[in-house]
Each structure stands twice: as structure tokens, then as C-alpha cells.
PDB file of C-alpha atoms in Angstrom:
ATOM      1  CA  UNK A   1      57.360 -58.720 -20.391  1.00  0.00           C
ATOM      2  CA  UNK A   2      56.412 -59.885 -23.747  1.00  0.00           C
ATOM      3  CA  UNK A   3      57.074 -56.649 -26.406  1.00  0.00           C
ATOM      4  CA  UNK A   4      54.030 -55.856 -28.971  1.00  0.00           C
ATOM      5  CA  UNK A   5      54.743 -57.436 -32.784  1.00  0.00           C
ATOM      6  CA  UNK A   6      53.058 -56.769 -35.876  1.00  0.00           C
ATOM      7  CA  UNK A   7      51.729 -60.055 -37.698  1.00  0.00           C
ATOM      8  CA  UNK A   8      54.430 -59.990 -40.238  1.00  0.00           C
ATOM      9  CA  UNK A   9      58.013 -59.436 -40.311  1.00  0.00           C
ATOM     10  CA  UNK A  10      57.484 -57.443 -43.768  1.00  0.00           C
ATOM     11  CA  UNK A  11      55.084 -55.238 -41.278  1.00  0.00           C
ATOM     12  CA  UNK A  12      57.862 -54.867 -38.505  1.00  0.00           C
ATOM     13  CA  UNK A  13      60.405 -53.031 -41.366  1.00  0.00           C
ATOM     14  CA  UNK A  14      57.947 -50.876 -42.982  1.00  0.00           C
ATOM     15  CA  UNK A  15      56.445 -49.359 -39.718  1.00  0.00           C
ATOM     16  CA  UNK A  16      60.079 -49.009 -38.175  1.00  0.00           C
ATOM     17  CA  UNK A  17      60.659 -47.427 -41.559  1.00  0.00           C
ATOM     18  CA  UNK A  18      57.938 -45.321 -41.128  1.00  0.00           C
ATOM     19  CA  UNK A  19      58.228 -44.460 -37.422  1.00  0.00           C
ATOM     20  CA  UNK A  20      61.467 -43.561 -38.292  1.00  0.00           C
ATOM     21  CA  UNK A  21      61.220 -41.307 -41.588  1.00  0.00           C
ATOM     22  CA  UNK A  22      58.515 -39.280 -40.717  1.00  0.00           C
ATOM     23  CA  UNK A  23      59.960 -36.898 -38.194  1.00  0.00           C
ATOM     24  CA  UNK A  24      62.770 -36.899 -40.721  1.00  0.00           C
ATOM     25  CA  UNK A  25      60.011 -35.982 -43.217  1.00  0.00           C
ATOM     26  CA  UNK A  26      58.364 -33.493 -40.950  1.00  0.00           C
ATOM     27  CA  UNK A  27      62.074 -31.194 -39.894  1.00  0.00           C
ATOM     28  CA  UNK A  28      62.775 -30.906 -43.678  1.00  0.00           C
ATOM     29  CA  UNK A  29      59.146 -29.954 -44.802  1.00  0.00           C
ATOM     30  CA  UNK A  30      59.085 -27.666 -41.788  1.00  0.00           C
ATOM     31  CA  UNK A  31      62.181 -26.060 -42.531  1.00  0.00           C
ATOM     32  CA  UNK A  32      61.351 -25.845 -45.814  1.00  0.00           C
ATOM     33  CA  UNK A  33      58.268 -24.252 -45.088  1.00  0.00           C
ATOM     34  CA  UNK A  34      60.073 -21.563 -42.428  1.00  0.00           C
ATOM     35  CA  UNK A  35      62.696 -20.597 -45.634  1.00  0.00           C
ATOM     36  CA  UNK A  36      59.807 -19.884 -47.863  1.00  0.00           C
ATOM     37  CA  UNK A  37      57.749 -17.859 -44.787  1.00  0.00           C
ATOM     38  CA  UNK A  38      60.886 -16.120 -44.361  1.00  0.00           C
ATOM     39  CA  UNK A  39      61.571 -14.999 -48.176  1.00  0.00           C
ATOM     40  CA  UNK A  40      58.102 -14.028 -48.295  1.00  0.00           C
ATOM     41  CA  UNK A  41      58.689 -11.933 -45.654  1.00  0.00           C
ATOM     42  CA  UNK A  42      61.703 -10.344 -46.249  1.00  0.00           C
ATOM     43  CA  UNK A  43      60.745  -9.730 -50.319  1.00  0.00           C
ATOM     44  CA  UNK A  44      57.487  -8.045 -48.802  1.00  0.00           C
ATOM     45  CA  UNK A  45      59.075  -5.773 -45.410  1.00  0.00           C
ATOM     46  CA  UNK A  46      62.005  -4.598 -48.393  1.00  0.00           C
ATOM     47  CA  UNK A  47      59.332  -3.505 -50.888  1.00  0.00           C
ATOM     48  CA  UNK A  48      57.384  -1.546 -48.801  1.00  0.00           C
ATOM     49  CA  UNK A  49      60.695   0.128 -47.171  1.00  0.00           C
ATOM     50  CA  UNK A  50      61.519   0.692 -50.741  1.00  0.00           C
ATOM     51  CA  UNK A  51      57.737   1.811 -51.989  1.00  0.00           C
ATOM     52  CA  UNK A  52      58.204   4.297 -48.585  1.00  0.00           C
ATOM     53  CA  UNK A  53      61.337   5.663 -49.688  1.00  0.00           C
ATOM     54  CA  UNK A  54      60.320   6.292 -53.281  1.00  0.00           C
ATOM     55  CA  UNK A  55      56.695   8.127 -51.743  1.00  0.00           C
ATOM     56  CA  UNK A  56      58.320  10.408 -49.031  1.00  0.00           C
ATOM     57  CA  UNK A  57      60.588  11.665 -51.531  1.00  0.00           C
ATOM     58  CA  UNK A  58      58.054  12.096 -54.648  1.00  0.00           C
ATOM     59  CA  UNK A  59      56.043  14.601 -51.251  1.00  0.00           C
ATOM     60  CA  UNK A  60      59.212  16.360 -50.947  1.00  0.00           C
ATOM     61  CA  UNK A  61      59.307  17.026 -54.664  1.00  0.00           C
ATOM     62  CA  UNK A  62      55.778  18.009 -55.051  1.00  0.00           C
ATOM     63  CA  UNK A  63      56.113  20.389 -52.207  1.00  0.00           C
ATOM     64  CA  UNK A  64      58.815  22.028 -53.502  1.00  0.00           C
ATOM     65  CA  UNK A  65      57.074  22.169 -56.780  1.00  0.00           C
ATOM     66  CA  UNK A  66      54.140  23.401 -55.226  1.00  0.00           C
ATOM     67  CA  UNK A  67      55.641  26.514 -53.364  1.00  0.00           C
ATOM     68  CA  UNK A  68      57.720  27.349 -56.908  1.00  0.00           C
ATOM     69  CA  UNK A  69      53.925  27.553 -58.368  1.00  0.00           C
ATOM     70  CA  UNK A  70      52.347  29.291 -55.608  1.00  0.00           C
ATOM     71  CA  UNK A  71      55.297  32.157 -55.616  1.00  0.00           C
ATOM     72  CA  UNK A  72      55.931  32.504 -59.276  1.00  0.00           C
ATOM     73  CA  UNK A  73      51.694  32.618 -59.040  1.00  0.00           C
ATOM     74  CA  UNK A  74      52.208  35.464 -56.197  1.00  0.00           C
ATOM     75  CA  UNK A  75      54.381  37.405 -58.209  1.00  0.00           C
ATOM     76  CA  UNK A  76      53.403  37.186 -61.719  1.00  0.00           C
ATOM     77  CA  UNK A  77      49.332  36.871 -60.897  1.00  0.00           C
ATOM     78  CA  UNK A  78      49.064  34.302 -63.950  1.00  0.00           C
ATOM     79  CA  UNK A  79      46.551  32.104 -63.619  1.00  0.00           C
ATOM     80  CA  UNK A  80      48.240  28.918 -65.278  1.00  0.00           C
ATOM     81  CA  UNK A  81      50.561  28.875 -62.507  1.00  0.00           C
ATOM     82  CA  UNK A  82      47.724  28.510 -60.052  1.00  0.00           C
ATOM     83  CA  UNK A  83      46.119  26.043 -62.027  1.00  0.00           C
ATOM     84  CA  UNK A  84      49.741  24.199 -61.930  1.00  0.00           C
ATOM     85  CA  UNK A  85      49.739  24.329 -58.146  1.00  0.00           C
ATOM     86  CA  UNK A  86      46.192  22.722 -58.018  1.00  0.00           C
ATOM     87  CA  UNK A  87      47.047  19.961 -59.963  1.00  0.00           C
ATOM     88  CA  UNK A  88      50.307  19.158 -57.900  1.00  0.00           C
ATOM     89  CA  UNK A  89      48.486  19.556 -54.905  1.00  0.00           C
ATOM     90  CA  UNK A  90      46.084  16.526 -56.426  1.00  0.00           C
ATOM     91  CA  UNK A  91      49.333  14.100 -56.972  1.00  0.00           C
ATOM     92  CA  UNK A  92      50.703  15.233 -53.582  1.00  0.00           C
ATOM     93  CA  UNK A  93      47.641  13.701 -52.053  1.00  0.00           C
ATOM     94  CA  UNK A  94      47.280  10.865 -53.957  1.00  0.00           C
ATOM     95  CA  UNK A  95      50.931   9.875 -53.104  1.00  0.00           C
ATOM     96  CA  UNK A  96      50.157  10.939 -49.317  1.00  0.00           C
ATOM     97  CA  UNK A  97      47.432   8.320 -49.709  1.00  0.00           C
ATOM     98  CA  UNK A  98      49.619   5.918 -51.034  1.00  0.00           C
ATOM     99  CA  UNK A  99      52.324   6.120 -48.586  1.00  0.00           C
ATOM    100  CA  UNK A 100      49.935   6.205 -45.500  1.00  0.00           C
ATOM    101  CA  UNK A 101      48.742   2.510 -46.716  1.00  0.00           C
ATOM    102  CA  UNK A 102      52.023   1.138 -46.039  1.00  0.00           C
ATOM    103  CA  UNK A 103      53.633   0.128 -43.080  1.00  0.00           C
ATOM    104  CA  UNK A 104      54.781   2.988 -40.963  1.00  0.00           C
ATOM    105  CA  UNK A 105      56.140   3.311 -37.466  1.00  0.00           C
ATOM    106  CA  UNK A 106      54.012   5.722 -35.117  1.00  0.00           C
ATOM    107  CA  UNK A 107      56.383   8.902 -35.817  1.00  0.00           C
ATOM    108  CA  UNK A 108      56.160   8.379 -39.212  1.00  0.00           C
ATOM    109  CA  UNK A 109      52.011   8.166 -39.366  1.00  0.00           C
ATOM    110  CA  UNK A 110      52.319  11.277 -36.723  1.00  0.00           C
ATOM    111  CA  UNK A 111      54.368  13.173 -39.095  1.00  0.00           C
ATOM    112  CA  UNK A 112      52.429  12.521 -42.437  1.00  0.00           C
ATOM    113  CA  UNK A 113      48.984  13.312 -40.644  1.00  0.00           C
ATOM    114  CA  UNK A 114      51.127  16.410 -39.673  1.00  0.00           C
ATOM    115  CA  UNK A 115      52.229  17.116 -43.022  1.00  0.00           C
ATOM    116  CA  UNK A 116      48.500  15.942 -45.273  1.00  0.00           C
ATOM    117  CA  UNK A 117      46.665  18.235 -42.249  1.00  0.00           C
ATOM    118  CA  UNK A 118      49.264  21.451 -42.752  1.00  0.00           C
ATOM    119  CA  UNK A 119      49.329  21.430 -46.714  1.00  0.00           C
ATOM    120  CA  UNK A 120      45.732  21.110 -47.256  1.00  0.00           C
ATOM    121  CA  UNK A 121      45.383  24.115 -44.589  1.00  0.00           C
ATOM    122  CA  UNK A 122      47.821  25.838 -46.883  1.00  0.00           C
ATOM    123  CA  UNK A 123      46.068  24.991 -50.376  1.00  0.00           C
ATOM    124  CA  UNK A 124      42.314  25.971 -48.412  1.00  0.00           C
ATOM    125  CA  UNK A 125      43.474  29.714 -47.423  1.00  0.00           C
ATOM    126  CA  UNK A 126      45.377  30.249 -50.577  1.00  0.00           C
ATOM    127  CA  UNK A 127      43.002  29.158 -53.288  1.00  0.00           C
ATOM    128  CA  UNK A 128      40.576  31.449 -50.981  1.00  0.00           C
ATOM    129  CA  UNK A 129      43.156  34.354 -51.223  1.00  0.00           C
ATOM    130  CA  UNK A 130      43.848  33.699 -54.816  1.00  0.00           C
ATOM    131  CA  UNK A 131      42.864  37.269 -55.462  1.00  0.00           C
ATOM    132  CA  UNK A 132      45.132  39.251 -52.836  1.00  0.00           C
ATOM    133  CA  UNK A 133      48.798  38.822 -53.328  1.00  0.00           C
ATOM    134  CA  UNK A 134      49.332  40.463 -49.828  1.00  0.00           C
ATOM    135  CA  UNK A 135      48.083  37.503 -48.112  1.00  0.00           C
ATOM    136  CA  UNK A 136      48.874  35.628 -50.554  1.00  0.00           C
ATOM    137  CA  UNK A 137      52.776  35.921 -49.881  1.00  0.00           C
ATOM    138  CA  UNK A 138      52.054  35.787 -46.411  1.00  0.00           C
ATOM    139  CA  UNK A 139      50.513  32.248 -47.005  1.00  0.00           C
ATOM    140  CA  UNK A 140      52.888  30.688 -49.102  1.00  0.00           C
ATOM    141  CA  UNK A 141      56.140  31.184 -46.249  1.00  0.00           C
ATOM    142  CA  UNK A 142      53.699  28.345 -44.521  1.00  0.00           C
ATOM    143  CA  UNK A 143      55.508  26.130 -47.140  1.00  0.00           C
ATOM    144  CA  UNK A 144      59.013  26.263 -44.941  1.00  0.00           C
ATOM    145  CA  UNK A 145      58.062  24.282 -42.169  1.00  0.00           C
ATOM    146  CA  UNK A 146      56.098  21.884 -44.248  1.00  0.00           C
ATOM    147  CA  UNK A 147      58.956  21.233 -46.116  1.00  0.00           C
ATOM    148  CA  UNK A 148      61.590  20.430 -43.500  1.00  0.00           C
ATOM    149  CA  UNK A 149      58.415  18.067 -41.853  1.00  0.00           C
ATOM    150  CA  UNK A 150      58.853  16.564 -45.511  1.00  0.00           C
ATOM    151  CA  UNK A 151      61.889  16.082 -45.526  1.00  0.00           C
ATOM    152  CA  UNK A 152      62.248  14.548 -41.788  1.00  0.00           C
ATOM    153  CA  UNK A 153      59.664  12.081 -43.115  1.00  0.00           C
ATOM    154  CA  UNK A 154      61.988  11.083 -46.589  1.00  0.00           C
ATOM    155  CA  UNK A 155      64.945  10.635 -44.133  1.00  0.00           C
ATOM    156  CA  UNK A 156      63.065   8.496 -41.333  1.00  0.00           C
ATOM    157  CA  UNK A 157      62.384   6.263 -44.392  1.00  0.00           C
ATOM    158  CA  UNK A 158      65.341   5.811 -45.512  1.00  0.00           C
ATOM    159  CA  UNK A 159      65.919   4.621 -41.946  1.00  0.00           C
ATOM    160  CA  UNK A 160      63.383   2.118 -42.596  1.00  0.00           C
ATOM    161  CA  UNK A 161      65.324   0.046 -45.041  1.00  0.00           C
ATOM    162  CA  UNK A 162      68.400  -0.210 -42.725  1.00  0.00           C
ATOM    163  CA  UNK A 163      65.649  -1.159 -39.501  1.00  0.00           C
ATOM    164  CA  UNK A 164      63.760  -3.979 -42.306  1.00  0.00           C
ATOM    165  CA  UNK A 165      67.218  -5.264 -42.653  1.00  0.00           C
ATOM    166  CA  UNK A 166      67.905  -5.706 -38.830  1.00  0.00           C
ATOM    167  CA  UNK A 167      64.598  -7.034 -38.500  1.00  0.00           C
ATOM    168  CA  UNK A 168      65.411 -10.005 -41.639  1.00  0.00           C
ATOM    169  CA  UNK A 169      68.707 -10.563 -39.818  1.00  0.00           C
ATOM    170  CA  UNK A 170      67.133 -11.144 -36.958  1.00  0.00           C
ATOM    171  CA  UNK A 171      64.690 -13.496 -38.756  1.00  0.00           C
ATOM    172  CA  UNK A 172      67.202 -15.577 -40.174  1.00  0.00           C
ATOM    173  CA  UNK A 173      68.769 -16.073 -36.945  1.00  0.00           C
ATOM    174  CA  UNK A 174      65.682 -17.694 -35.581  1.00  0.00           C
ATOM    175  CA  UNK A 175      65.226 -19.745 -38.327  1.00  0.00           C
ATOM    176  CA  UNK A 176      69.025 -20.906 -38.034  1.00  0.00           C
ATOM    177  CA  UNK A 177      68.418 -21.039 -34.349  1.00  0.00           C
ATOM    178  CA  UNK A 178      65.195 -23.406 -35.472  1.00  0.00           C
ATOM    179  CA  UNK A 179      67.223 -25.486 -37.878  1.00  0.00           C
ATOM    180  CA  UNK A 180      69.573 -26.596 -34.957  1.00  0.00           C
ATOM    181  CA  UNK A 181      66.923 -27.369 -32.827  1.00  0.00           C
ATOM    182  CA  UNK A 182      66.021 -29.549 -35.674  1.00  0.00           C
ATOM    183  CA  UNK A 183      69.301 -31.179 -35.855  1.00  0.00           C
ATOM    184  CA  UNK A 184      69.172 -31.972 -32.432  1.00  0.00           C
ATOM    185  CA  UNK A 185      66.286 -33.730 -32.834  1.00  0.00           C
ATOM    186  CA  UNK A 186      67.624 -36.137 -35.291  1.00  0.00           C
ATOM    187  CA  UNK A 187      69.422 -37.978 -32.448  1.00  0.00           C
ATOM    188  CA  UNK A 188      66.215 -39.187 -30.474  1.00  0.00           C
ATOM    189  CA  UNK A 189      65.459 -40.786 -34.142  1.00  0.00           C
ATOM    190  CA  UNK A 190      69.018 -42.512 -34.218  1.00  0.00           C
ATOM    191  CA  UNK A 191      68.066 -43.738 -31.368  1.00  0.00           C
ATOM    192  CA  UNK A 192      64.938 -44.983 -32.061  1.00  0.00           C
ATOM    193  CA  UNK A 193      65.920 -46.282 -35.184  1.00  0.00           C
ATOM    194  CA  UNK A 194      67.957 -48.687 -33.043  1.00  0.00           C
ATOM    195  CA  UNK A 195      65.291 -49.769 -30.951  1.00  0.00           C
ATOM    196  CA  UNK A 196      63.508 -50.968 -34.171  1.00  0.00           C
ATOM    197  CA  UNK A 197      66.871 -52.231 -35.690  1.00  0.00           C
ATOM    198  CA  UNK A 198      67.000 -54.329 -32.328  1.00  0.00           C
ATOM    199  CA  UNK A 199      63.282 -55.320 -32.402  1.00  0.00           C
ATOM    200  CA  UNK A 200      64.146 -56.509 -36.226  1.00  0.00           C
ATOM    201  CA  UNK A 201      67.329 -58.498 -35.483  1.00  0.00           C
ATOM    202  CA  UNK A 202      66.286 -60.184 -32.185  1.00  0.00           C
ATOM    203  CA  UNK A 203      63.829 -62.963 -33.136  1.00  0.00           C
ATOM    204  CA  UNK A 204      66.246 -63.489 -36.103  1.00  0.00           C
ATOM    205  CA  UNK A 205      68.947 -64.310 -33.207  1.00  0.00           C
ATOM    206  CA  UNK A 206      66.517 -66.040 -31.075  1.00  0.00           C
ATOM    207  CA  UNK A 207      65.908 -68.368 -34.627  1.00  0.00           C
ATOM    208  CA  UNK A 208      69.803 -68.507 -35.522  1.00  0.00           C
ATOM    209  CA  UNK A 209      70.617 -69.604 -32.049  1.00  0.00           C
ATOM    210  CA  UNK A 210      67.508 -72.624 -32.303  1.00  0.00           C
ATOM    211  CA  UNK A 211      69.384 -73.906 -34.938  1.00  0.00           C
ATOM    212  CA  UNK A 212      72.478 -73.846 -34.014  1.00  0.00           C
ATOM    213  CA  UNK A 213      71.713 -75.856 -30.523  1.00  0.00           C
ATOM    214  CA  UNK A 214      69.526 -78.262 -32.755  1.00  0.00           C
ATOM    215  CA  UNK A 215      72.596 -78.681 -35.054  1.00  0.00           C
ATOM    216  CA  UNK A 216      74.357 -79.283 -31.851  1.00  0.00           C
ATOM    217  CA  UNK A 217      72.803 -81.719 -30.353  1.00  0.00           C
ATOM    218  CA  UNK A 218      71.083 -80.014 -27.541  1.00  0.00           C
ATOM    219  CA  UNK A 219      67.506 -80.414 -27.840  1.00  0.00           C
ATOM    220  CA  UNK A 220      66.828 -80.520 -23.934  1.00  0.00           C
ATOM    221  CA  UNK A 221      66.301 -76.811 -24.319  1.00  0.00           C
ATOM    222  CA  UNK A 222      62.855 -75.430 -24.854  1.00  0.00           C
ATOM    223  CA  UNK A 223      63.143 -72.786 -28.338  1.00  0.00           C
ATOM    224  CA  UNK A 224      61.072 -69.661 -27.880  1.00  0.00           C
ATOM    225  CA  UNK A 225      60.858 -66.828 -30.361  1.00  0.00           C
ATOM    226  CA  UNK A 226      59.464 -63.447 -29.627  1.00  0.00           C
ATOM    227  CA  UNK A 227      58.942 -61.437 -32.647  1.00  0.00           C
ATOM    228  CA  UNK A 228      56.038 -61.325 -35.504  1.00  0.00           C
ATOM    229  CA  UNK A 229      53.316 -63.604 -36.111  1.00  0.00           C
ATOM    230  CA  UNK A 230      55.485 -65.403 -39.163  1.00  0.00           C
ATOM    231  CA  UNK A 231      58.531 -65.444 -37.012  1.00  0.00           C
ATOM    232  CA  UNK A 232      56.623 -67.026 -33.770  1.00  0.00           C
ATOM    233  CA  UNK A 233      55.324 -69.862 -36.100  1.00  0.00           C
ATOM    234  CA  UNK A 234      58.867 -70.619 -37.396  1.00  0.00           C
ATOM    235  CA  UNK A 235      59.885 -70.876 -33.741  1.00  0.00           C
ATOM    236  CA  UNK A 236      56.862 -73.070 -33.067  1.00  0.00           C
ATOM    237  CA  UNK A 237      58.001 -75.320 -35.921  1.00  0.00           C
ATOM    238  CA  UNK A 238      61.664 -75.657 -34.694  1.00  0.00           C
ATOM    239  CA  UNK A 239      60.284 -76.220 -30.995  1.00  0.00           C
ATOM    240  CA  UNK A 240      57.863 -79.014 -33.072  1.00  0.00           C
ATOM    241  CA  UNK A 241      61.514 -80.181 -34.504  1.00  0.00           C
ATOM    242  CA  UNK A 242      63.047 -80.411 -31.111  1.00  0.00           C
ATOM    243  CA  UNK A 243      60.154 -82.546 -29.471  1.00  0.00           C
ATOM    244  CA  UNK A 244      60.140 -84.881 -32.856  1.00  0.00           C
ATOM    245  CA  UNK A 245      64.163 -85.500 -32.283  1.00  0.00           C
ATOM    246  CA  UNK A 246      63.298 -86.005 -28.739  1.00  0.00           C
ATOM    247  CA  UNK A 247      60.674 -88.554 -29.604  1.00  0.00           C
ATOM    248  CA  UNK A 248      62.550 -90.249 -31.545  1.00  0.00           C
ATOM    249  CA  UNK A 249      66.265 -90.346 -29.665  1.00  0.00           C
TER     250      UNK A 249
END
């Protein structure tokens, strides 16, 4: 069975070259490209554990500032304090607001929900019972269980940095997992590297061996090369050789 040539031996290197480089080309770009994919990741999952972290406990802090206004306001009746408790109560939801736009786990959402639903409860019944400090005190113990639900949430994100870093570790053992894959694949390119090293090198014998007969003396035997167009019509000329030094023996 006569194997498919390109016209030129010049042609025959370049697309074994090529044949063989670009898989080569293709594992490094695409690990590459899985490094970057996972740095991006990782950067991103660790700054939002982080931005979680640093939200749950600024809503522990403004709740506990918030119940120190809304007592000392129970107590003393001055209106500055109240006005102090409405302001925190606009940075606790703006940071509530903040931290429910990044990504939680469903406990987490449940408890926030939990928490933003309770505390605005709270802030409606005692701005509405501003005026009567009986109530009033009996409102602001509501602040004890929103509190410990605050703090549940700070310390289920603090869990979230140690769960981001399981989750990278298990990302980068893919991606090493990949990479050997990858390796492995270099082999079937070995070997096809040698199929073109053989394709290159065997009308080059085929030539070699003409000459060597002709040099010889054996010109009973027909030369044949199989190879590219260049190399077929330098086997055509020593065949044209042979049946000259035939003629004229």
C-alpha cells in the first residue's frame, strides 16, 4: 500500500513538525489556562470568605451598639441616644445588604433573613414605643436572642474560610490530576513523532541503498522510491541511471 506524501520533502518536516508540536502547544496553553482559572478562583472564593467574615462581625458590633443605645435611651429618656440607635440601625442594614450579596451557604442566608426580619421587628415596635419606657424595656430584652443569632452567623463564617480552603485544595488536585493526564498524553506524540521521523528517513534509505547497488555493480535491480514528489523524481533519475548503464554494458 503506497503511504500519502506531500510534494516536497521541505513539506514532509514542517507538517511532521507541526503534527507534532501542536498537541504539545495545546497541553501547555491548556494548563496554562486551568492555573490562571484556578487563581482566579481561589483569589475570588478567599475574598468573599474574607468580605463575609469582616460583615457578620461589623452586625454583631452594631447590634451590640444598638441595644447599649436603646437601654441607656430606656433609662435616661434622652433623645440623642435614640437618634444614635436610628442611625446604627441604618449601617446595620446596609452591611446586612452587603453581606447577603455574597456567597452564602443555605443556613447562613436562613439565619441573616432571620436576623434582618427580627431587628427591623425590634426597631418598628420600639421607635413606636419611643414614648413608654415600660414597653420600652420590655422591647429591648428582644436584643438577646438576636444577638446570639448574630453571633452564630460571625462564627459559621469564619467556618467559611477554612471550607473555601478545602474547596481550593480540592481544586488544585484536579488540576494536578489534569496535568498528569497531560503528561500521559505526551507519549502518543513520541510516538507519532516516530512515525514521521520514519516517514522522513525512509525514502532517504530507499535513495542511499540505489546508490550503493549502482556503485556496486548491480543494476539488474529495478530502484523505487516512495516518499515526496522531489524525492520520487530523484529515484526516477537513478532508475533513468540504471537503464542508461544497462544500455550501455
Amino acid at each position: 500500500m503506497r503511504l500519502f506524501y506531500p510534494k516536497s520533502f521541505l513539506t514532509l518536516i514542517l507538517a511532521g513538525f507541526i503534527l507534532v508540536a501542536l498537541p504539545l502547544v495545546a497541553s501547555i496553553f491548556h494548563a496554562a489556562l486551568s492555573a490562571d482559572r484556578l487563581a482566579e478562583q481561589s483569589q475570588k472564593a478567599m475574598r468573599e470568605a474574607v468580605l463575609a467574615t469582616q460583615s457578620s462581625w461589623m452586625l454583631a458590633e452594631q447590634l451590640t451598639t444598638m441595644e447599649r443605645n436603646a437601654r441607656q435611651f430606656v433609662v435616661l429618656g434622652d433623645p440623642a441616644l435614640f437618634d444614635g440607635y436610628v442611625t446604627m440601625h441604618g449601617k446595620f442594614r446596609e452591611t446586612a445588604a452587603k453581606l447577603a450579596g455574597l456567597k452564602l451557604d443555605a443556613q447562613q442566608r436562613r439565619q441573616l433573613d432571620e436576623l434582618a426580619a427580627g431587628e427591623m421587628a425590634l426597631f418598628s415596635s420600639l421607635a413606636s414605643n419611643a414614648h413608654d419606657s415600660r414597653t420600652s424595656r420590655v422591647i429591648v430584652d428582644d436584643f438577646i436572642p438576636l444577638t446570639a443569632l448574630a453571633q452564630a452567623i460571625s462564627a459559621d463564617s469564619r467556618r467559611l474560610i477554612d471550607r473555601e480552603a478545602d474547596t481550593m485544595q480540592h481544586m488544585a488536585a484536579n488540576a494536578q490530576r489534569m496535568l498528569a493526564l497531560e503528561t500521559l498524553a505526551v507519549i502518543p506524540i513520541l510516538l507519532l513523532a516516530g512515525v514521521f521521523t520514519y516517514l522522513t528517513t525512509r525514502p532517504i534509505r530507499q535513495i542511499d541503498a540505489a546508490i550503493r547497488k549502482l556503485g556496486s555493480g548491480d543494476i539488474a535491480t529495478p530502484i523505487a522510491v516512495n516518499g515526496p514528489q522531489d524525492l520520487e523524481n530523484l529515484g526516477r533519475r537513478l532508475e533513468w541511471l540504471r537503464l542508461r548503464l544497462i544500455e550501455l554494458e
